Coordinates of C-alpha atoms in Angstrom, one line a residue:
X23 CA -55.5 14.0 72.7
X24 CA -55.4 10.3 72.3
X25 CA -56.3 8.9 75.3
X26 CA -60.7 8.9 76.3
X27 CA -60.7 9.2 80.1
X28 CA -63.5 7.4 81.3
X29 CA -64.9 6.9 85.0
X30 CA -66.6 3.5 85.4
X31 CA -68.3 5.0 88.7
X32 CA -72.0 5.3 88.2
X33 CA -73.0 5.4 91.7
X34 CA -73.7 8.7 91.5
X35 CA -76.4 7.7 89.4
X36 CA -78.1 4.7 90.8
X37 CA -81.1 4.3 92.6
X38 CA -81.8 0.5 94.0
X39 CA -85.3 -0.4 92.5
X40 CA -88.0 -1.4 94.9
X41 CA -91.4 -2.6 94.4
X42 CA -94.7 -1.9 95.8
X43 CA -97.4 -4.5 96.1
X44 CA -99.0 -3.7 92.9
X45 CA -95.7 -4.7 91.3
X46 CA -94.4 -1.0 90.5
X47 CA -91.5 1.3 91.8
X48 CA -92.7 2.6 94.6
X49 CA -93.7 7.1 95.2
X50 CA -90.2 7.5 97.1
X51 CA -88.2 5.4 94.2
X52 CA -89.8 7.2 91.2
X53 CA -89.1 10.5 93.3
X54 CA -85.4 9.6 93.6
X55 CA -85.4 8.7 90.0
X56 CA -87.0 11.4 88.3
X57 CA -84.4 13.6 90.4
X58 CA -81.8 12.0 88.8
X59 CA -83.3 12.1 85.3
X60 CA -83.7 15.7 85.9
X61 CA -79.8 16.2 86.9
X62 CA -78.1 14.1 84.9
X63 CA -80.3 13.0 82.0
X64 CA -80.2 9.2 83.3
X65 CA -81.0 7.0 86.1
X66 CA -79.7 3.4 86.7
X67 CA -82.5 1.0 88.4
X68 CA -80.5 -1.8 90.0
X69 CA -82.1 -5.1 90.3
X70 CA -85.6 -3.7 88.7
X71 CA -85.4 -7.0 87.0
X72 CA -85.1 -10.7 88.7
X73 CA -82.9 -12.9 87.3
X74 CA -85.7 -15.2 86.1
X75 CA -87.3 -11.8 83.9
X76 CA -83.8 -10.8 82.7
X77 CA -83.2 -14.7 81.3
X78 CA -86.5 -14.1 79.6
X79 CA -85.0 -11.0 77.9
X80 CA -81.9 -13.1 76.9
X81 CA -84.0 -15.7 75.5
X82 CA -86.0 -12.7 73.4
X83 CA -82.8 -11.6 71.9
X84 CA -81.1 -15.2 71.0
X85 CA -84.8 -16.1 69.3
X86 CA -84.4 -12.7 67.3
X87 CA -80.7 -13.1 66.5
X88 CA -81.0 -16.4 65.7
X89 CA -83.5 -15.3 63.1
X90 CA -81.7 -15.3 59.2
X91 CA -84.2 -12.8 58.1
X92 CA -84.0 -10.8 61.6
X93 CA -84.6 -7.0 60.7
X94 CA -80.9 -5.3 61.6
X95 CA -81.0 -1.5 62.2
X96 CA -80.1 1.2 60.6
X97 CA -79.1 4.2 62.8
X98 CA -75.9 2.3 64.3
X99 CA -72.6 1.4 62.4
X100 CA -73.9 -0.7 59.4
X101 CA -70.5 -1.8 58.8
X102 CA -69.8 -3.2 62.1
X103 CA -73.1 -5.2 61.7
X104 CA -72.2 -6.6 58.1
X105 CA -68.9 -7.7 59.6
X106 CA -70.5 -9.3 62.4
X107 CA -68.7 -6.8 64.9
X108 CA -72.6 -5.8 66.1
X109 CA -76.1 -7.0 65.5
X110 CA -78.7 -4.0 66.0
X111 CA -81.7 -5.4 65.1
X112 CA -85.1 -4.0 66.0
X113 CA -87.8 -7.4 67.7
X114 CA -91.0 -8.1 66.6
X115 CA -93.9 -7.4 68.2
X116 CA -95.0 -10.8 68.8
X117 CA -96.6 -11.6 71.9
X118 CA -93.2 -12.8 74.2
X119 CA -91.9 -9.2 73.2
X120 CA -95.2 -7.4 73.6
X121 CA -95.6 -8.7 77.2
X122 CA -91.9 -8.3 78.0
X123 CA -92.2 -4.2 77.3
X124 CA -95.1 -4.2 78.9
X125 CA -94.0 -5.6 82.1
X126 CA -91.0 -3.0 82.2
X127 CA -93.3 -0.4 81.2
X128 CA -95.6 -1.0 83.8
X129 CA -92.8 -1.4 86.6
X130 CA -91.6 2.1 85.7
X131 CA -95.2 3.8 84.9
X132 CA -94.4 6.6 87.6
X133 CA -91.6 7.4 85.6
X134 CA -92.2 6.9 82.4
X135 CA -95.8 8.6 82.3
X136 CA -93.7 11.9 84.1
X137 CA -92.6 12.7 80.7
X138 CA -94.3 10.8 77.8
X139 CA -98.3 10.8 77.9
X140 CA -99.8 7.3 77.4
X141 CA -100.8 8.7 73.7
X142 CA -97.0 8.5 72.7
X143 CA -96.1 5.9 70.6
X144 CA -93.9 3.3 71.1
X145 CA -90.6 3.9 68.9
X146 CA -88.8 0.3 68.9
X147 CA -87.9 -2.3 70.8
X148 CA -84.5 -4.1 69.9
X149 CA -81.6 -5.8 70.9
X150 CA -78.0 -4.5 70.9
X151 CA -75.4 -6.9 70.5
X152 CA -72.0 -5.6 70.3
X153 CA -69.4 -8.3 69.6
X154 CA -65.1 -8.3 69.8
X155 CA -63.8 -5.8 67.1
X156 CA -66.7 -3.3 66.9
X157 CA -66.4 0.2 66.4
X158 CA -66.4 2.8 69.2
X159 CA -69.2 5.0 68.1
X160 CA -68.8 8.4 68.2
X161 CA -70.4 10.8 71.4
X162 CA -74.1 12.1 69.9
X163 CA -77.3 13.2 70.4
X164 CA -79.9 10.8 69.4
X165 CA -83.1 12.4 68.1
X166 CA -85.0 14.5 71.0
X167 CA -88.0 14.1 72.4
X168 CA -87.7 10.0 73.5
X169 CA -86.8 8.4 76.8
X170 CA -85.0 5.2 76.1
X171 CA -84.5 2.5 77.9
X172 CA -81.3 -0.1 78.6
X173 CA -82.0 -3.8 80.4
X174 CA -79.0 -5.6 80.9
X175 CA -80.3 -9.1 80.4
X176 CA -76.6 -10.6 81.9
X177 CA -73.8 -9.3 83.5
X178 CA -72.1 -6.5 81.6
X179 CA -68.4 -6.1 82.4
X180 CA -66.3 -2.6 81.5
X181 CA -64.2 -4.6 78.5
X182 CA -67.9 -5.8 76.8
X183 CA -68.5 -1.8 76.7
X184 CA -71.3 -0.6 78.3
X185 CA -72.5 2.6 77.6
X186 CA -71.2 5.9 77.9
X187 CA -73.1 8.7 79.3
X188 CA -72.0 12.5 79.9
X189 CA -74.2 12.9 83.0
X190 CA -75.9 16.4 82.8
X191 CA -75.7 17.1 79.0
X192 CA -79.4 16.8 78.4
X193 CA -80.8 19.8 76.9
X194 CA -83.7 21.7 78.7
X195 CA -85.5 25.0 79.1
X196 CA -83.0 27.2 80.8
X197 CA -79.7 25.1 80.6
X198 CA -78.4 27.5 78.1
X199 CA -77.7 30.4 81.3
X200 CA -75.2 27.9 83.0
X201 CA -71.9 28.7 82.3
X202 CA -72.1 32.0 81.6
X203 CA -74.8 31.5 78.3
X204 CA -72.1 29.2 77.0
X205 CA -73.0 25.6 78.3
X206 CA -74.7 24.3 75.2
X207 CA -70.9 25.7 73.3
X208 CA -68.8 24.1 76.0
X209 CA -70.8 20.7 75.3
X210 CA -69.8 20.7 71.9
X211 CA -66.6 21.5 71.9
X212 CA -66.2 18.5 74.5
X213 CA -68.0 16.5 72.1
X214 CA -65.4 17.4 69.4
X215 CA -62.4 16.6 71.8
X216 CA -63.8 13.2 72.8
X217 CA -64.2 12.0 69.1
X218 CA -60.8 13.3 68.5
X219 CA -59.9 10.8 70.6
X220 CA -62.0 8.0 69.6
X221 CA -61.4 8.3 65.6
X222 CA -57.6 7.7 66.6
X223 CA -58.3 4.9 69.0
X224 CA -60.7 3.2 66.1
X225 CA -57.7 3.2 63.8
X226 CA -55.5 2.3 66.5
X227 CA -57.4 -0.4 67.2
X228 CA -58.2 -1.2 63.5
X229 CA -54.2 -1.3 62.6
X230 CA -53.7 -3.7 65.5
X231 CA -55.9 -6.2 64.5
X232 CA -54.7 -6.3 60.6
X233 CA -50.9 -6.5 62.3
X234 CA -52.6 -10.0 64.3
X235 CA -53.8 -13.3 63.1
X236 CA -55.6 -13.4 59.1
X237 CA -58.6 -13.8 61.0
X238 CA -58.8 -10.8 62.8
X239 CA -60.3 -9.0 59.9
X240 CA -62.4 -10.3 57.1
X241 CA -61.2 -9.7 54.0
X242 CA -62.1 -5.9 52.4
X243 CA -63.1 -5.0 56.2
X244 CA -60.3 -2.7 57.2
X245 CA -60.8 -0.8 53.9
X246 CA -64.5 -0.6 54.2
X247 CA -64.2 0.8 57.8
X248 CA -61.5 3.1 57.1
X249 CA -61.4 4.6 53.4
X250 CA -64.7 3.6 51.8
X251 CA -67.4 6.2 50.4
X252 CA -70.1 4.1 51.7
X253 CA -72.4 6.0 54.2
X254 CA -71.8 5.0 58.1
X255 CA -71.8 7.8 61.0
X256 CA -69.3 5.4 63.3
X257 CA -66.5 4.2 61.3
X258 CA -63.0 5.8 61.8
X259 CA -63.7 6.7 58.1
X260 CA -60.4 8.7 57.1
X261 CA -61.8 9.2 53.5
X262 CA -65.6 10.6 54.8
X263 CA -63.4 12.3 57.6
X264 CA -61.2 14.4 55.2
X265 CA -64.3 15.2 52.6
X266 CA -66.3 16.4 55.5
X267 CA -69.0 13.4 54.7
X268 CA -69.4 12.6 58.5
X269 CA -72.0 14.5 60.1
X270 CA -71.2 13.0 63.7
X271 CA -67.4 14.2 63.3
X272 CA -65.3 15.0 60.3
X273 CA -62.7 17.6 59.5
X274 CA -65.4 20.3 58.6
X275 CA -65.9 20.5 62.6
X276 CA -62.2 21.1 63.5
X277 CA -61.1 24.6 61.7
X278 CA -58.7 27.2 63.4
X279 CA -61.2 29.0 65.6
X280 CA -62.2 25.9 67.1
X281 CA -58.9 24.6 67.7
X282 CA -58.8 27.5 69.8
X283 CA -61.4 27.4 71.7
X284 CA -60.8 23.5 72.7
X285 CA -56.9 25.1 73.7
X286 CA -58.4 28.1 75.4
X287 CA -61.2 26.4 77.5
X288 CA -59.3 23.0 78.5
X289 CA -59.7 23.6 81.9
X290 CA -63.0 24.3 81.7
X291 CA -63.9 21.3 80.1
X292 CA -62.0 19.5 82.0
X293 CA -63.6 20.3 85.2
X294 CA -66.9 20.9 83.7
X295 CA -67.8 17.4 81.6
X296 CA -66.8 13.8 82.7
X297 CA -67.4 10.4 80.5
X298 CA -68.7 7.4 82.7
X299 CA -69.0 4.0 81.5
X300 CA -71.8 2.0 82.8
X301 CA -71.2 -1.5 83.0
X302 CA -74.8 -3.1 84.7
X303 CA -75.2 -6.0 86.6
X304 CA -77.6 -8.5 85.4
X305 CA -81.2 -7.2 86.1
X306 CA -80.2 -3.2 85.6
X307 CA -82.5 -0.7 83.2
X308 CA -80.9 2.1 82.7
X309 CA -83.3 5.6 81.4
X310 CA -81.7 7.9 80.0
X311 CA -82.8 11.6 77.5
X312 CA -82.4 10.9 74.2
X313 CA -80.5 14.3 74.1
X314 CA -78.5 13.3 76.8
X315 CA -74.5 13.0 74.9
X316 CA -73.5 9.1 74.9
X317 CA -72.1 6.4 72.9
X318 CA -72.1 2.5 72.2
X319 CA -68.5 1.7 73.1
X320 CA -66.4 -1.2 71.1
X321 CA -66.2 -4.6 72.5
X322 CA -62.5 -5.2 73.8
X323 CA -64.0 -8.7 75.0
X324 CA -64.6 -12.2 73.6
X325 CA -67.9 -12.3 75.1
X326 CA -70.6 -10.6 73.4
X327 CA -72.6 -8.2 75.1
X328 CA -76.1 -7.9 74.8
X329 CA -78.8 -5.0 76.0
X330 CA -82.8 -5.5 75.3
X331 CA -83.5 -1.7 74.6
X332 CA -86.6 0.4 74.0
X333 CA -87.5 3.8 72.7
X334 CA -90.5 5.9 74.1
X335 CA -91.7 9.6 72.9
X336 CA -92.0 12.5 74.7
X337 CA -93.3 14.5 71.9
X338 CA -94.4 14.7 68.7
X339 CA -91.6 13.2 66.1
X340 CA -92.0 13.6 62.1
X341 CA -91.4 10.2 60.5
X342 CA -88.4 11.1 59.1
X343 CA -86.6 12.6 62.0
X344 CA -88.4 9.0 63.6
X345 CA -85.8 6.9 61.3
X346 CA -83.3 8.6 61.6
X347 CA -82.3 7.1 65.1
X348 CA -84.9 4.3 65.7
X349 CA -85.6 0.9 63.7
X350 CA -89.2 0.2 64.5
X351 CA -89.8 -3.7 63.6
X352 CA -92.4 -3.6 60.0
X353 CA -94.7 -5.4 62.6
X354 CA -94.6 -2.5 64.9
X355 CA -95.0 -0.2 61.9
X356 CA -98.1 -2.3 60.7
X357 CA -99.7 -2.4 64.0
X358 CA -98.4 0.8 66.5
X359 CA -98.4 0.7 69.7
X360 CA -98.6 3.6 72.8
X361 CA -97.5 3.7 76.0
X362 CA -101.0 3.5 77.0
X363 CA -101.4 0.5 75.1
X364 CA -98.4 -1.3 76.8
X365 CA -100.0 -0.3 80.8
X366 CA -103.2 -1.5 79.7
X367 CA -101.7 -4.5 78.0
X368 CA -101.0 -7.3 80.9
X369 CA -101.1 -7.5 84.9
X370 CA -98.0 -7.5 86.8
X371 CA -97.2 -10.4 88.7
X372 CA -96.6 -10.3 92.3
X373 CA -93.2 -8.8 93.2
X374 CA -90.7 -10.4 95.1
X375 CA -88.5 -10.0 97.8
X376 CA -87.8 -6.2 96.9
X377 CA -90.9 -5.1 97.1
X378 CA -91.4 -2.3 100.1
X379 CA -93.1 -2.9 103.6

């Protein structure tokens, strides 16, 4: 169980973005991607932004990264963003940002207003910068009720780690009589295998890297991501691991009857689940379910890689579910913003040369 079979194929997924005259994806385009939304839980717009918009974006992120007293988030691997393996930081909603979400917004409003009303609030808007070293995070669910949103301001290659989805894992009215009323059971115990396999290829990769050069690791690092008590969902944390501290996967999760089931249903889940990797070209925004199983892989790269990324709700959220997976900026805290608020907010400019005849 120690290899993660992954397919980088997303084609199944994709849907070319094209633009009507007003600047916005056009009736048959927001058809074909709500259709894949409602299948798999995602849909990947290729070339929804030019290059010109997606430089802006990069430019966005460098400003907030840049920033000493940038606000990092809290819902991803905090260690990996002390050790400067990632920078999850939420941007502020200054004026640049504002206009930037609202443009994307605006492009995708037949989408995005299929799910979430225009009174929904905005959740964040950040930047996630995964750098050579980080943690695989473990497969999860982030809090429901959001569509989120992935642009890939540059080119994303497979070793920089681009997301990973499992296509069709999004919970919904109904889903539960696939499978025989066991779908939602099957998903988790595929969960369970996969993060089997990615706590071992965390320490794998951790052991490696204390074998190489001093400078691989930063001094106290390989203790802090492997035996320390200090709270962090997406460390290969043996000691949180053992003591059952890990609510994403720990050794609570694994006991006999659930051994058997991941022996006795093998084939099923086999046939039934896949992992695919996204790895966008620059000017991609991928949507995606909130519920929808994923994970941030590690970086196996020198070159960073860097998504602009927003969060909107579908439905009501309590404030602390809210925080628990999403780092508003205190600015967007001290002045919210809806999805209304972001349609109303700016004009589109003209499209370009994808827009429809």
């Amino acid at each position: 169980m120690n290899k993660l079979e992954v397919s980088s194929d997303t084609s199944a997924f994709e849907v070319p973005a094209v633009l009507d005259h007003n600047g916005r994806l056009t009736d048959h385009c927001v058809q074909q991607a709500l259709a894949m939304m409602d299948t798999h839980g995602l849909v990947i717009l290729t070339n929804l932004l030019s290059d010109d918009e997606a430089d802006a974006g990069l430019q966005l992120i460098r400003q907030t990264i840049d920033d000493p007293d940038r606000n990092q988030c809290t819902f991803a691997s905090e260690t990996d963003n002390r050790y400067k393996r990632r920078d999850f930081c939420s941007l502020p909603s200054t004026p640049p940002v504002t206009d930037f979400a609202a443009s994307l917004c605006q492009r995708l409003e037949g989408v995005l207003t299929e799910y979430c009303g225009r009174t929904r609030p905005l959740l964040e808007v950040i930047t996630l910068t995964s750098y050579l070293g980080s943690s695989h995070q473990y497969i999860h669910r982030d809090p429901s009720g959001v569509i989120s949103l992935l642009a890939a301001v540059e080119n994303v290659s497979e070793q920089q780690g681009g997301t990973v989805f499992i296509p069709g894992t999004h919970l919904y009215a109904g889903a539960e009589s696939k499978q025989g009323g066991q779908v939602h059971a099957l998903m988790e115990l595929f969960r369970l295998q996969c993060n089997c396999r990615i706590l071992l290829h965390n320490l794998q990769k951790l052991w490696s890297m204390r074998q190489a050069d001093r400078g691989s690791l930063a001094p106290g690092e390989f203790l802090d991501r492997v035996f320390s008590t200090k709270w962090d969902q997406h460390q290969p944390n043996l000691l949180r691991f053992l003591l059952g501290k890990n609510s994403q996967f720990s050794l609570r999760s694994l006991g006999p009857r659930t051994l058997w089931k991941l022996y006795r249903d093998r084939e099923a889940l086999k046939h039934r689940f896949r992992l695919v990797q996204t790895a966008p070209r620059k000017g991609t925004v991928i949507l995606y379910r909130s519920d929808l199983l994923h994970a941030g892989p590690d970086n196996r790269s020198p070159h960073p890689r860097r998504f602009f990324g927003m969060s909107i709700a579908r439905d009501i959220i309590e404030p602390k579910y809210w925080h628990d997976g999403y780092s508003p900026h205190p600015t967007l805290m001290a002045h919210p913003m809806s999805l209304g608020d972001l349609l109303d907010s700016r004009d589109l400019s003209r499209p370009d040369r994808r827009t429809a005849a």
